[in-house]
mmCIF file of C-alpha atoms and ligand atoms in Angstrom:
data_model
loop_
_atom_site.group_PDB
_atom_site.id
_atom_site.type_symbol
_atom_site.label_atom_id
_atom_site.label_comp_id
_atom_site.label_asym_id
_atom_site.label_seq_id
_atom_site.Cartn_x
_atom_site.Cartn_y
_atom_site.Cartn_z
ATOM 1 C CA MET A 180 0.000 0.000 0.000
ATOM 2 C CA LYS A 181 1.299 3.435 -0.949
ATOM 3 C CA PHE A 182 1.518 6.196 1.663
ATOM 4 C CA PHE A 183 0.685 9.717 0.527
ATOM 5 C CA ILE A 184 0.727 12.721 2.838
ATOM 6 C CA ASP A 185 -2.314 14.987 2.685
ATOM 7 C CA THR A 186 -0.869 18.448 3.175
ATOM 8 C CA ALA A 187 0.636 21.453 1.423
ATOM 9 C CA ASN A 188 3.013 22.041 4.352
ATOM 10 C CA LEU A 189 6.572 21.691 3.038
ATOM 11 C CA ALA A 190 8.117 21.028 6.463
ATOM 12 C CA GLN A 191 5.753 18.095 7.068
ATOM 13 C CA ILE A 192 6.309 16.778 3.554
ATOM 14 C CA LYS A 193 10.087 16.861 4.171
ATOM 15 C CA GLU A 194 9.660 15.110 7.512
ATOM 16 C CA ALA A 195 7.609 12.289 5.958
ATOM 17 C CA GLN A 196 10.031 12.040 3.033
ATOM 18 C CA ALA A 197 12.956 11.701 5.465
ATOM 19 C CA LEU A 198 11.327 8.553 6.902
ATOM 20 C CA GLY A 199 11.750 6.970 3.473
ATOM 21 C CA ILE A 200 8.167 5.719 3.401
ATOM 22 C CA LEU A 201 6.510 8.466 1.382
ATOM 23 C CA ASP A 202 5.049 7.620 -2.022
ATOM 24 C CA GLY A 203 3.350 10.897 -2.877
ATOM 25 C CA VAL A 204 1.421 13.993 -1.825
ATOM 26 C CA THR A 205 -2.196 15.066 -2.120
ATOM 27 C CA THR A 206 -3.335 18.655 -1.783
ATOM 28 C CA ASN A 207 -6.603 20.493 -2.192
ATOM 29 C CA PRO A 208 -7.647 24.177 -2.224
ATOM 30 C CA SER A 209 -8.364 24.118 1.530
ATOM 31 C CA LEU A 210 -4.903 22.706 2.333
ATOM 32 C CA MET A 211 -3.268 25.350 0.108
ATOM 33 C CA ALA A 212 -5.252 28.127 1.819
ATOM 34 C CA LYS A 213 -4.228 26.722 5.232
ATOM 35 C CA GLU A 214 -0.589 27.327 4.284
ATOM 36 C CA GLY A 215 -1.433 30.861 3.103
ATOM 37 C CA ILE A 216 -0.642 30.034 -0.544
ATOM 38 C CA THR A 217 -2.860 32.220 -2.719
ATOM 39 C CA GLY A 218 -2.864 33.391 -6.349
ATOM 40 C CA GLN A 219 -2.401 31.032 -9.286
ATOM 41 C CA SER A 220 1.312 31.702 -9.862
ATOM 42 C CA ASN A 221 2.146 31.139 -6.158
ATOM 43 C CA ILE A 222 0.034 28.003 -6.091
ATOM 44 C CA PHE A 223 1.745 26.653 -9.239
ATOM 45 C CA GLN A 224 5.179 27.468 -7.757
ATOM 46 C CA HIS A 225 4.186 25.651 -4.565
ATOM 47 C CA TYR A 226 3.340 22.510 -6.564
ATOM 48 C CA LEU A 227 6.815 22.689 -8.090
ATOM 49 C CA ASP A 228 8.367 23.100 -4.627
ATOM 50 C CA ILE A 229 6.458 20.013 -3.452
ATOM 51 C CA CYS A 230 7.625 18.048 -6.520
ATOM 52 C CA GLU A 231 11.221 18.939 -5.574
ATOM 53 C CA GLU A 232 10.763 17.293 -2.173
ATOM 54 C CA VAL A 233 9.130 13.994 -3.128
ATOM 55 C CA GLU A 234 9.734 11.312 -5.705
ATOM 56 C CA GLY A 235 6.095 10.228 -6.069
ATOM 57 C CA ASP A 236 2.890 11.615 -7.519
ATOM 58 C CA VAL A 237 1.602 15.032 -6.459
ATOM 59 C CA SER A 238 -2.122 15.691 -6.835
ATOM 60 C CA ALA A 239 -2.989 19.246 -7.877
ATOM 61 C CA GLU A 240 -6.663 20.202 -7.896
ATOM 62 C CA VAL A 241 -8.439 22.293 -10.509
ATOM 63 C CA ILE A 242 -10.625 25.179 -9.350
ATOM 64 C CA ALA A 243 -12.772 25.492 -12.487
ATOM 65 C CA THR A 244 -16.028 23.578 -12.533
ATOM 66 C CA ASP A 245 -16.938 24.056 -16.224
ATOM 67 C CA PHE A 246 -15.551 21.523 -18.712
ATOM 68 C CA GLU A 247 -13.459 23.971 -20.789
ATOM 69 C CA GLY A 248 -12.048 25.592 -17.664
ATOM 70 C CA MET A 249 -11.178 22.214 -16.126
ATOM 71 C CA VAL A 250 -9.408 21.138 -19.308
ATOM 72 C CA ALA A 251 -7.428 24.389 -19.612
ATOM 73 C CA GLU A 252 -6.425 24.369 -15.928
ATOM 74 C CA GLY A 253 -5.682 20.638 -15.862
ATOM 75 C CA GLU A 254 -3.454 20.902 -18.925
ATOM 76 C CA LYS A 255 -1.513 23.766 -17.313
ATOM 77 C CA LEU A 256 -1.100 21.787 -14.093
ATOM 78 C CA ALA A 257 -0.004 18.634 -15.926
ATOM 79 C CA SER A 258 2.572 20.611 -17.913
ATOM 80 C CA LEU A 259 4.187 21.934 -14.704
ATOM 81 C CA HIS A 260 5.852 18.629 -13.814
ATOM 82 C CA PRO A 261 5.625 15.019 -15.058
ATOM 83 C CA ARG A 262 4.647 13.761 -11.598
ATOM 84 C CA ILE A 263 1.654 16.065 -11.220
ATOM 85 C CA VAL A 264 -1.687 14.281 -11.261
ATOM 86 C CA VAL A 265 -4.718 16.422 -12.152
ATOM 87 C CA LYS A 266 -7.300 16.303 -9.378
ATOM 88 C CA LEU A 267 -10.912 16.675 -10.520
ATOM 89 C CA PRO A 268 -14.086 16.853 -8.446
ATOM 90 C CA MET A 269 -16.716 14.138 -8.880
ATOM 91 C CA ILE A 270 -19.241 16.226 -10.800
ATOM 92 C CA LYS A 271 -20.580 15.710 -14.331
ATOM 93 C CA ASN A 272 -17.946 17.995 -15.882
ATOM 94 C CA GLY A 273 -15.290 16.317 -13.740
ATOM 95 C CA VAL A 274 -16.160 12.920 -15.249
ATOM 96 C CA LYS A 275 -16.168 14.452 -18.735
ATOM 97 C CA ALA A 276 -12.779 16.079 -18.088
ATOM 98 C CA CYS A 277 -11.446 12.819 -16.650
ATOM 99 C CA SER A 278 -12.414 10.960 -19.860
ATOM 100 C CA TYR A 279 -10.747 13.733 -21.880
ATOM 101 C CA PHE A 280 -7.498 13.554 -19.874
ATOM 102 C CA SER A 281 -7.490 9.726 -19.937
ATOM 103 C CA ALA A 282 -7.664 9.775 -23.743
ATOM 104 C CA LYS A 283 -4.695 12.159 -23.763
ATOM 105 C CA GLY A 284 -2.658 10.046 -21.334
ATOM 106 C CA ILE A 285 -2.806 12.708 -18.586
ATOM 107 C CA ARG A 286 -3.124 11.157 -15.152
ATOM 108 C CA THR A 287 -6.043 12.065 -12.885
ATOM 109 C CA ASN A 288 -7.353 11.776 -9.349
ATOM 110 C CA VAL A 289 -11.143 11.994 -9.009
ATOM 111 C CA THR A 290 -11.909 13.501 -5.628
ATOM 112 C CA LEU A 291 -14.863 14.074 -3.295
ATOM 113 C CA VAL A 292 -16.117 10.523 -3.840
ATOM 114 C CA PHE A 293 -18.701 9.307 -1.323
ATOM 115 C CA SER A 294 -20.455 6.385 -3.054
ATOM 116 C CA VAL A 295 -19.740 3.194 -4.998
ATOM 117 C CA GLY A 296 -21.625 4.613 -7.989
ATOM 118 C CA GLN A 297 -19.325 7.632 -8.095
ATOM 119 C CA ALA A 298 -16.275 5.356 -7.838
ATOM 120 C CA LEU A 299 -17.628 3.268 -10.708
ATOM 121 C CA LEU A 300 -17.937 6.384 -12.885
ATOM 122 C CA ALA A 301 -14.398 7.448 -11.967
ATOM 123 C CA ALA A 302 -13.056 4.053 -13.071
ATOM 124 C CA LYS A 303 -15.127 4.062 -16.272
ATOM 125 C CA SER A 304 -13.714 7.481 -17.158
ATOM 126 C CA GLY A 305 -10.198 6.077 -16.766
ATOM 127 C CA ALA A 306 -9.152 7.846 -13.548
ATOM 128 C CA THR A 307 -5.673 6.945 -12.332
ATOM 129 C CA TYR A 308 -6.827 7.373 -8.737
ATOM 130 C CA VAL A 309 -10.216 7.605 -7.057
ATOM 131 C CA SER A 310 -10.423 9.403 -3.710
ATOM 132 C CA PRO A 311 -13.208 8.227 -1.401
ATOM 133 C CA PHE A 312 -13.303 10.437 1.727
ATOM 134 C CA LEU A 313 -13.679 8.009 4.587
ATOM 135 C CA GLY A 314 -13.268 10.381 7.549
ATOM 136 C CA ARG A 315 -15.989 12.695 6.294
ATOM 137 C CA LEU A 316 -18.390 9.741 6.033
ATOM 138 C CA ASP A 317 -17.500 8.710 9.590
ATOM 139 C CA ASP A 318 -18.260 12.333 10.600
ATOM 140 C CA ILE A 319 -21.895 11.851 9.559
ATOM 141 C CA SER A 320 -22.240 8.428 11.241
ATOM 142 C CA THR A 321 -21.775 6.477 8.001
ATOM 143 C CA ASP A 322 -19.165 3.721 7.836
ATOM 144 C CA GLY A 323 -16.408 5.152 5.627
ATOM 145 C CA MET A 324 -14.437 1.911 5.721
ATOM 146 C CA HIS A 325 -17.443 0.015 4.349
ATOM 147 C CA LEU A 326 -17.342 2.254 1.268
ATOM 148 C CA ILE A 327 -13.661 1.406 0.701
ATOM 149 C CA SER A 328 -14.390 -2.331 0.869
ATOM 150 C CA GLU A 329 -17.371 -2.010 -1.508
ATOM 151 C CA ILE A 330 -15.264 -0.089 -4.047
ATOM 152 C CA ARG A 331 -12.507 -2.733 -3.715
ATOM 153 C CA LYS A 332 -15.064 -5.467 -4.493
ATOM 154 C CA VAL A 333 -16.460 -3.672 -7.550
ATOM 155 C CA TYR A 334 -13.035 -2.778 -8.948
ATOM 156 C CA ASP A 335 -11.824 -6.368 -8.476
ATOM 157 C CA ASN A 336 -14.934 -7.739 -10.234
ATOM 158 C CA PHE A 337 -13.891 -6.001 -13.428
ATOM 159 C CA ASN A 338 -10.129 -5.603 -12.962
ATOM 160 C CA PHE A 339 -10.409 -1.812 -13.101
ATOM 161 C CA GLU A 340 -6.921 -0.331 -12.985
ATOM 162 C CA THR A 341 -8.021 2.823 -11.122
ATOM 163 C CA GLN A 342 -6.207 2.890 -7.790
ATOM 164 C CA ILE A 343 -8.242 3.381 -4.639
ATOM 165 C CA LEU A 344 -6.698 6.340 -2.829
ATOM 166 C CA SER A 345 -8.420 6.362 0.549
ATOM 167 C CA ALA A 346 -8.605 10.009 1.577
ATOM 168 C CA SER A 347 -9.792 11.972 4.590
ATOM 169 C CA VAL A 348 -7.808 9.430 6.602
ATOM 170 C CA ARG A 349 -7.587 10.810 10.114
ATOM 171 C CA ASN A 350 -5.978 8.176 12.341
ATOM 172 C CA THR A 351 -3.875 5.030 12.551
ATOM 173 C CA MET A 352 -6.865 2.654 12.573
ATOM 174 C CA HIS A 353 -8.034 4.157 9.293
ATOM 175 C CA ILE A 354 -4.611 3.322 7.819
ATOM 176 C CA ILE A 355 -4.525 -0.213 9.241
ATOM 177 C CA ASN A 356 -8.078 -1.006 8.121
ATOM 178 C CA CYS A 357 -7.370 0.381 4.644
ATOM 179 C CA ALA A 358 -4.377 -1.968 4.445
ATOM 180 C CA LYS A 359 -6.566 -4.939 5.501
ATOM 181 C CA ILE A 360 -9.204 -4.103 2.896
ATOM 182 C CA GLY A 361 -6.630 -3.668 0.146
ATOM 183 C CA SER A 362 -6.813 0.061 -0.539
ATOM 184 C CA ASP A 363 -4.021 0.810 -3.014
ATOM 185 C CA VAL A 364 -3.089 4.116 -1.379
ATOM 186 C CA ILE A 365 -3.912 6.069 1.765
ATOM 187 C CA THR A 366 -3.476 9.782 2.180
ATOM 188 C CA GLY A 367 -3.484 11.345 5.607
ATOM 189 C CA PRO A 368 -1.796 13.826 7.912
ATOM 190 C CA LEU A 369 1.720 13.221 9.248
ATOM 191 C CA SER A 370 0.245 12.638 12.730
ATOM 192 C CA ALA A 371 -1.744 9.606 11.512
ATOM 193 C CA ILE A 372 1.276 8.150 9.700
ATOM 194 C CA GLU A 373 3.594 8.709 12.669
ATOM 195 C CA GLY A 374 0.940 7.252 14.982
ATOM 196 C CA LEU A 375 1.777 3.844 13.485
ATOM 197 C CA LEU A 376 5.127 4.040 15.293
ATOM 198 C CA ASN A 377 3.654 4.031 18.765
ATOM 199 C CA HIS A 378 3.590 1.101 21.164
ATOM 200 C CA PRO A 379 4.202 1.336 24.927
ATOM 201 C CA LEU A 380 6.006 -2.025 24.945
ATOM 202 C CA THR A 381 8.487 -0.649 22.401
ATOM 203 C CA ASP A 382 9.128 2.383 24.623
ATOM 204 C CA ASN A 383 9.427 0.281 27.805
ATOM 205 C CA GLY A 384 11.595 -2.305 26.091
ATOM 206 C CA LEU A 385 13.986 0.310 24.735
ATOM 207 C CA LYS A 386 14.166 2.046 28.126
ATOM 208 C CA GLN A 387 15.140 -1.271 29.744
ATOM 209 C CA PHE A 388 17.720 -2.104 27.040
ATOM 210 C CA LEU A 389 19.392 1.293 27.514
ATOM 211 C CA LYS A 390 19.308 0.912 31.323
ATOM 212 C CA ASP A 391 20.920 -2.543 31.114
ATOM 213 C CA TYR A 392 23.500 -1.307 28.627
ATOM 214 C CA ALA A 393 24.431 1.554 30.973
ATOM 215 C CA LYS A 394 24.751 -0.889 33.939
ATOM 216 C CA GLY A 395 26.938 -3.247 31.914
ATOM 217 C CA ASN A 396 29.174 -0.469 30.735
ATOM 218 C CA ASN A 397 29.663 0.943 34.229
ATOM 219 C CA LEU A 398 30.536 -2.557 35.447
ATOM 220 C CA HIS A 399 32.954 -2.967 32.572
ATOM 221 C CA SER A 400 34.721 0.323 33.325
ATOM 222 C CA GLU A 401 34.923 -0.613 37.051
ATOM 223 C CA LEU A 402 36.739 -3.875 36.142
ATOM 224 C CA GLN A 403 39.377 -2.036 34.085
HETATM 225 O O1 G3P B 989 -7.657 14.214 0.878
HETATM 226 C C1 G3P B 989 -8.891 14.693 1.328
HETATM 227 C C2 G3P B 989 -8.721 15.407 2.583
HETATM 228 O O2 G3P B 989 -7.929 16.546 2.456
HETATM 229 C C3 G3P B 989 -9.945 15.678 3.337
HETATM 230 O O3 G3P B 989 -9.611 15.412 4.626
HETATM 231 O O4 G3P B 989 -9.785 15.555 7.036
HETATM 232 O O5 G3P B 989 -10.569 17.470 5.588
HETATM 233 O O6 G3P B 989 -11.841 15.340 5.683
HETATM 234 P P1 G3P B 989 -10.507 15.980 5.794
#
């Protein structure tokens, strides 16, 4: 399973990259705004800065919602860097634009997906990635993980090549359950990824090892 980080924060991207486990980055207009990146030229430059930091795919979302606008913006984004993936919202024009980009060999990520039907349309339009938002479904008392498993089933039935990019991942259990279900990719905050590190027995065990090492070394120096 690939690990993407869901942020436009360069420091966090660098931190995840330094772990050697990062496969890509996803962003969206809200994440860009959170970092104070505004204006098209600054936003485009920021995508390039992100591409400098990671070796994997970087999703860059279009703002236009009309077909012509989506195509024009998506083409500009795709031309910025070969690893940029054009992110399109799951609306009628988004599906149309996704089919257009697929025919041209431009890679896409269809976002804001909340149902199996939407995921089916994303796959039919040749999306490289589909982004079901599991945390936001959990927020409204709907089982987000169930959606991921349903999409997995449908995609496997027909060998769709579209990769399931589980998004709106908020915590470590989301990541673990996505791995069990067979999500191709997860994207989440650094905190959720780093949360996988934690176990009290690891901390206690290491503390004891270091204590015993220190004892042994004191003993050794006393004997000399
Ligand atoms: O990748 C989608 C993501 O940015 C949404 O996450 O936590 O705002 O639901 P969240």
